[in-house]
Short mmCIF file of C-alpha atoms and ligand atoms in Angstrom, two decimals:
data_model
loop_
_atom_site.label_atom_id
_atom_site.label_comp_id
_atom_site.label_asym_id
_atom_site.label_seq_id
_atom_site.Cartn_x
_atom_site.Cartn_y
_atom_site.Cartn_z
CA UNK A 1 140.56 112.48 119.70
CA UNK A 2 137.64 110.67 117.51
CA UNK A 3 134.55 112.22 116.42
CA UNK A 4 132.09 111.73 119.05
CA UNK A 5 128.41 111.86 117.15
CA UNK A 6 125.69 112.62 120.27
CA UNK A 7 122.56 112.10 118.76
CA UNK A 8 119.39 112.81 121.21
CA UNK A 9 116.07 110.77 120.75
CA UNK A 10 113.71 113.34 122.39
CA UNK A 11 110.67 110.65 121.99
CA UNK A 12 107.22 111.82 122.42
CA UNK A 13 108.54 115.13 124.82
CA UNK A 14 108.69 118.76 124.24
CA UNK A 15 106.59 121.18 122.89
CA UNK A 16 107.35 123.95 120.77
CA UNK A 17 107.67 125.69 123.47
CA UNK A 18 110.06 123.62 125.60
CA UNK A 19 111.79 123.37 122.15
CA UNK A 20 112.52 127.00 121.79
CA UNK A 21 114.00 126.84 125.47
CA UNK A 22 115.87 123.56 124.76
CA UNK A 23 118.14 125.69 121.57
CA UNK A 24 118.24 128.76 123.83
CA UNK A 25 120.33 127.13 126.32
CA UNK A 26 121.77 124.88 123.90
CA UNK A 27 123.54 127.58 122.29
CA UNK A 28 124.66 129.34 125.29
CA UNK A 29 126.34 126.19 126.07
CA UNK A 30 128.77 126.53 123.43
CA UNK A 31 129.51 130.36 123.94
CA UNK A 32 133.43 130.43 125.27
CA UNK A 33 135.07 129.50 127.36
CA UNK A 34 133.16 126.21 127.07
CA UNK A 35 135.18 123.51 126.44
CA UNK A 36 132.39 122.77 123.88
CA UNK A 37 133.65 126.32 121.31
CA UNK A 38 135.29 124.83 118.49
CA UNK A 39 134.25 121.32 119.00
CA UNK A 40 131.30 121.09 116.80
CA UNK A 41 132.25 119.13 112.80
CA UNK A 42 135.65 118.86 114.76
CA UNK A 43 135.56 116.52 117.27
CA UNK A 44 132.06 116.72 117.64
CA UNK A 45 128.82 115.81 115.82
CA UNK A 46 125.01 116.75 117.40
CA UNK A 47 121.66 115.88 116.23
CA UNK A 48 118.18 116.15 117.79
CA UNK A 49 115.46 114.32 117.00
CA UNK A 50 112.55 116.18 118.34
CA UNK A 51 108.75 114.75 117.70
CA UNK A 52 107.27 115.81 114.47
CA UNK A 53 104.88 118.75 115.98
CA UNK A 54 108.32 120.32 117.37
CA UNK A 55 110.23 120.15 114.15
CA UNK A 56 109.68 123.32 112.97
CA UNK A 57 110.35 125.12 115.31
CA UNK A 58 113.69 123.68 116.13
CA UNK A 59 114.46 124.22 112.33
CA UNK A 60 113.85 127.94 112.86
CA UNK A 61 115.77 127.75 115.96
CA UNK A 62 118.92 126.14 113.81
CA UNK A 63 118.30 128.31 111.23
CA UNK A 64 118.89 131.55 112.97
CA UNK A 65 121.80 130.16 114.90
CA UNK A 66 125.82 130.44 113.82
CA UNK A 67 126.50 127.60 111.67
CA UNK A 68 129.55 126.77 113.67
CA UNK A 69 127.49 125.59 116.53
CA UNK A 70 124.24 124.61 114.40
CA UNK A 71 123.10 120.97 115.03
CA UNK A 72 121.37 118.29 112.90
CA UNK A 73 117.88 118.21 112.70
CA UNK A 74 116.44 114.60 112.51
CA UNK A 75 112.88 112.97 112.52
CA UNK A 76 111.84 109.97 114.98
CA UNK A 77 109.86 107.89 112.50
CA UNK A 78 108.87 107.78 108.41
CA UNK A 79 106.86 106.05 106.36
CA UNK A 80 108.51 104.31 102.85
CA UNK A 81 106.27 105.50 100.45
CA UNK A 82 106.22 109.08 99.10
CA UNK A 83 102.55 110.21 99.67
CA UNK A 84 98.90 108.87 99.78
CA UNK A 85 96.19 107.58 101.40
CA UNK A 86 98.34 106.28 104.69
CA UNK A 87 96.56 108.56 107.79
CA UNK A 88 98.83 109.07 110.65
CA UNK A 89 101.81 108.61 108.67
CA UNK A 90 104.42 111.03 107.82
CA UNK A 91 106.69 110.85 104.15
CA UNK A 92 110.44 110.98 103.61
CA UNK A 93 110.20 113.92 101.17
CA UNK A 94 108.03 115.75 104.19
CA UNK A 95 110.73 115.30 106.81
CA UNK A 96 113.08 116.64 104.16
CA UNK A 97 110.57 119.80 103.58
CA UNK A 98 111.03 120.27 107.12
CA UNK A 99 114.70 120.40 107.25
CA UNK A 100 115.45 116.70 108.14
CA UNK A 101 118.71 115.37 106.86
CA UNK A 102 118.58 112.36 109.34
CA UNK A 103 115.44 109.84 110.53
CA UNK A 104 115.65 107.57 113.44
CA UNK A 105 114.69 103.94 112.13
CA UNK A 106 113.66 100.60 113.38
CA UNK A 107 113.65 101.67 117.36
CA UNK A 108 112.55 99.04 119.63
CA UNK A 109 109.90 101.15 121.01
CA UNK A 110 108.49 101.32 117.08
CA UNK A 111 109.20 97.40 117.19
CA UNK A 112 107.82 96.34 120.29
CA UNK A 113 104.77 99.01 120.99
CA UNK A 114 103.64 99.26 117.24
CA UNK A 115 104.72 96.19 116.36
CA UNK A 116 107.23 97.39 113.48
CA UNK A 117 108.40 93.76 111.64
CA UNK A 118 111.96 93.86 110.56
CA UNK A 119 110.64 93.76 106.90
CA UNK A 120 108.98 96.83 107.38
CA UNK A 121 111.94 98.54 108.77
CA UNK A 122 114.49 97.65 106.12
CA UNK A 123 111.42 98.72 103.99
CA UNK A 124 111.81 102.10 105.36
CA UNK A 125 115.55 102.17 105.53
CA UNK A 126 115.58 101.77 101.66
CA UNK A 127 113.14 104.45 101.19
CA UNK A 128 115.27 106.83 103.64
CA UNK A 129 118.67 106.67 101.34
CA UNK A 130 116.46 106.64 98.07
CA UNK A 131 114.96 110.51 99.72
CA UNK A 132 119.01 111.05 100.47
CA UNK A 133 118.04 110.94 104.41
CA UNK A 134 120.60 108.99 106.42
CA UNK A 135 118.54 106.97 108.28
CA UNK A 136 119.98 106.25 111.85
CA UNK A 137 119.26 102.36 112.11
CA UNK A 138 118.24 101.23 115.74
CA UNK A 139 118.45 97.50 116.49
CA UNK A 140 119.36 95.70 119.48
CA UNK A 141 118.04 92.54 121.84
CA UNK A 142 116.03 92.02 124.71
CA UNK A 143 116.69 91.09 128.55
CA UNK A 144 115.58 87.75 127.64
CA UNK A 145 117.28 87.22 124.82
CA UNK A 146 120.18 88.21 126.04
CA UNK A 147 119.79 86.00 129.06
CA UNK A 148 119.44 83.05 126.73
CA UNK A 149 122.68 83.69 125.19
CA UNK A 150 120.89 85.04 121.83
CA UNK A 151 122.21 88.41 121.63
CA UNK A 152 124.70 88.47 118.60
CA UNK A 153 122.25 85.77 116.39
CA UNK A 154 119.12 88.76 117.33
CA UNK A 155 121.68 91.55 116.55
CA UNK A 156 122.48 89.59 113.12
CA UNK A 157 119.68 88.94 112.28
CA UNK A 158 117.98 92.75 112.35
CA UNK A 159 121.16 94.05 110.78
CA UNK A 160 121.08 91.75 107.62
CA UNK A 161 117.49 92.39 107.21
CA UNK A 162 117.74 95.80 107.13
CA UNK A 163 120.61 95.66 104.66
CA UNK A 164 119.12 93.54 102.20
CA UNK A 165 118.89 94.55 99.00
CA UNK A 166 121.70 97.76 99.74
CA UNK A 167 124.89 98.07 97.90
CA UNK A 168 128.04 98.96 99.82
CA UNK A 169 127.67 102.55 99.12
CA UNK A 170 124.24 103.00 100.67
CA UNK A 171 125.39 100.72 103.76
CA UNK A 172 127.75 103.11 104.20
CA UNK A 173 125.87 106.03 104.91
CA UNK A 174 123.43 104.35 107.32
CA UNK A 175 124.20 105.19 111.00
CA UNK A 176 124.03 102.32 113.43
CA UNK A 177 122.24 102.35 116.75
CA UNK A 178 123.72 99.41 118.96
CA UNK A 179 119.88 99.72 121.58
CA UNK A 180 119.55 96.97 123.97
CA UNK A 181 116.07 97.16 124.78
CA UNK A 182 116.91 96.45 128.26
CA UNK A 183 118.80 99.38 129.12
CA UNK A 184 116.95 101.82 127.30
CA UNK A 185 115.10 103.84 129.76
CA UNK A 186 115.83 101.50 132.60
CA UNK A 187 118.66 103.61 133.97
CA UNK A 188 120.74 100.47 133.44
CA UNK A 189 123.47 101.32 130.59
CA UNK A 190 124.63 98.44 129.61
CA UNK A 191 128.43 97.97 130.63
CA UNK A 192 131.16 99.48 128.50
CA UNK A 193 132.22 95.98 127.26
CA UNK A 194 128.98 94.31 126.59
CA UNK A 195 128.31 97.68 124.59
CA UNK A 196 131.69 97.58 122.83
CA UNK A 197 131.65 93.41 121.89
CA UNK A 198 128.42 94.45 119.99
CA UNK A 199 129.51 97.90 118.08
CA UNK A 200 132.41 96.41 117.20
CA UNK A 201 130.71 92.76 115.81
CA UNK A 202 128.22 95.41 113.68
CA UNK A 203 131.03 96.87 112.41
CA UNK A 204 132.17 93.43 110.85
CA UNK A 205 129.01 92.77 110.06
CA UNK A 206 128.16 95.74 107.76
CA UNK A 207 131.98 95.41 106.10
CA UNK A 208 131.55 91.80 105.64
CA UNK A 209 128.16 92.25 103.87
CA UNK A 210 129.11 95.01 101.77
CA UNK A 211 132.36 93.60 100.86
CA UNK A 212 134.87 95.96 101.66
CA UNK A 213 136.14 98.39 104.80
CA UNK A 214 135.15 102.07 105.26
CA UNK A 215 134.18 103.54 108.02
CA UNK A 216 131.15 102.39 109.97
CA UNK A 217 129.28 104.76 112.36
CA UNK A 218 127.86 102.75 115.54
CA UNK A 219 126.30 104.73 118.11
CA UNK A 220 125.30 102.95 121.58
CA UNK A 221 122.06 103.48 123.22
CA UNK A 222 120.44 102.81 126.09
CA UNK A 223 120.98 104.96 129.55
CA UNK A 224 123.40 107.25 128.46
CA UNK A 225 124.25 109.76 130.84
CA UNK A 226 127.04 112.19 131.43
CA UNK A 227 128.26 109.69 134.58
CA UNK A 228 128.83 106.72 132.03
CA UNK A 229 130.01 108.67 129.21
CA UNK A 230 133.34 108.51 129.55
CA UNK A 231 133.94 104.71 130.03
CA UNK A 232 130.90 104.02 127.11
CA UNK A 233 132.68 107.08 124.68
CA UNK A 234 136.24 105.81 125.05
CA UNK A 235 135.47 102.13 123.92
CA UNK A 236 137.12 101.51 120.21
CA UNK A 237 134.06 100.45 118.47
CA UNK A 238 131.83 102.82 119.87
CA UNK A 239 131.64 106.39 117.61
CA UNK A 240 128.69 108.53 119.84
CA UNK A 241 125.47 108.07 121.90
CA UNK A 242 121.84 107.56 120.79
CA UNK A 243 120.94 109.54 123.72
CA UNK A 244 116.72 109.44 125.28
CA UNK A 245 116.00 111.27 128.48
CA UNK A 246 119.63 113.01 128.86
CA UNK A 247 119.49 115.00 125.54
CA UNK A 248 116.07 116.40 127.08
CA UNK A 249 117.78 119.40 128.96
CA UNK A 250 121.02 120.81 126.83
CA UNK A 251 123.18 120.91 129.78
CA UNK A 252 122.93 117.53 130.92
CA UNK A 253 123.03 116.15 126.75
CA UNK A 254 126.15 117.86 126.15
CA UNK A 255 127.69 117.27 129.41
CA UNK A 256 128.27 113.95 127.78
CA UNK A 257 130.40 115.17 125.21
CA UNK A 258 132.13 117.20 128.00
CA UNK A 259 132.70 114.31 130.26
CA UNK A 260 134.10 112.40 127.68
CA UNK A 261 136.73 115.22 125.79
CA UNK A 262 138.01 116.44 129.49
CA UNK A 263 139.03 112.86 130.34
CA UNK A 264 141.15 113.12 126.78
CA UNK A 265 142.38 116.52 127.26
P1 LIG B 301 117.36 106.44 127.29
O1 LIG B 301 118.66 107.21 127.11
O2 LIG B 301 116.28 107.27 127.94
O3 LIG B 301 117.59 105.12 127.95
O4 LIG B 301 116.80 106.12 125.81
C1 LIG B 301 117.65 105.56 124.87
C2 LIG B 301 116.97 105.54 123.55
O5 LIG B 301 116.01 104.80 123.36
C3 LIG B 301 117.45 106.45 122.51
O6 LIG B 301 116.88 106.15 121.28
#
């Protein structure tokens, strides 16, 4: 069975509060005889991706849990430069102080309600690996562009700006976030093959740029929820979920994970 990486976008929701809750339950989720015990760096990869007033506390929360069940603790947004006079904005280095490893880039709400250029994100994306953060790269199209037949030349053209300027090595540690902006909290996923034509052209993309095969990581995004996480999970090209309102209660984020390893059992 593949690695299935659920990653869950928790937006501008939960308090520190609602955070201690959230790694409560999430950790008696895994206690056996879940079918989740023994999953996690097997055939399973979490991270949250709580809202910057939250992260500490869900760092304490991983921090006093067993490693073996531990998730990844990721930031929503950075800025690229290191420190300064830029109010509102938080650094790379910071998120790393806080216990980041991960950062959630160039996500359409940062695009379309802040008005984030694609220059600016690749900006940000280059600052990410140079702080050794793997930045978790969100592109995708919307409803009218994809009406108007435009959705691979949109997807190309977000993924070569934001590999511009990166070698193969640093492509390869980027995480890729397949988001159509239409299905993203719509409650419309986008089908399991529109989802899997796209992962699977970004994968050709990012090996075709770089020059060479690995591996490439592409989540899908948009409406994920444990009733369409089987069909989206089992598609080739497709290696996890960038999930928003379903990772907001443990139960129902890693019922996706359990929908989709009970259908390969
Ligand atoms: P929903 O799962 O709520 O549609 O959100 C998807 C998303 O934007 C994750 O980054």
């Amino acid at each position: 069975m593949k690695k299935i990486h659920l990653y869950g976008n928790w937006k501008m929701n939960l308090t520190r509060g609602e955070t201690e809750a959230f790694f409560r339950d999430f950790a008696a989720q895994f206690s056996s005889p879940s079918p989740l015990a023994g999953a996690m760096g097997k055939t399973l990869e979490v991270a949250v991706f709580p809202p910057f007033t939250s992260l500490s506390a869900a760092e304490s929360a991983i921090r006093s849990m067993n490693k073996d069940v531990a998730p990844i603790l990721g930031a929503q947004n950075a800025y690229f430069e290191a420190k300064g006079a830029f109010t509102g904005e938080v650094s790379l280095p910071m998120l790393k102080d806080a216990g980041c490893t991960h950062v959630i880039l160039g996500h359409s709400e940062r695009r379309a309600i802040f008005g984030e250029s694609d220059d600016l994100i690749a900006r940000k994306v280059k600052a990410a690996l140079d702080a050794a953060l793997t930045p978790v790269f969100c592109y995708g199209e919307t409803l009218g562009e994809r009406e108007s037949g435009k959705t691979l030349d949109v997807v190309s053209r977000q993924m070569h700006a934001a590999l511009s300027g990166l070698s193969a090595g640093e492509m390869e540690k980027i995480v890729y976030a397949y988001e159509p902006v239409w299905a993203i909290g719509t409650g419309k996923s986008a089908t399991s093959a529109e989802a899997e034509e796209v992962c699977a052209l970004s994968k050709k993309l990012v090996q075709e740029r770089a020059g060479r095969s690995f591996p490439v990581v592409v989540l899908y995004g948009g409406s994920v929820k444990p009733d369409n996480a089987r069909e989206l999970l089992s598609m080739d090209a497709i290696d996890g979920a960038l999930v928003g309102g379903a990772s907001l209660k443990a139960d129902s984020f890693l019922q996706i994970y359990k929908q989709y390893s009970e259908s390969k059992i």
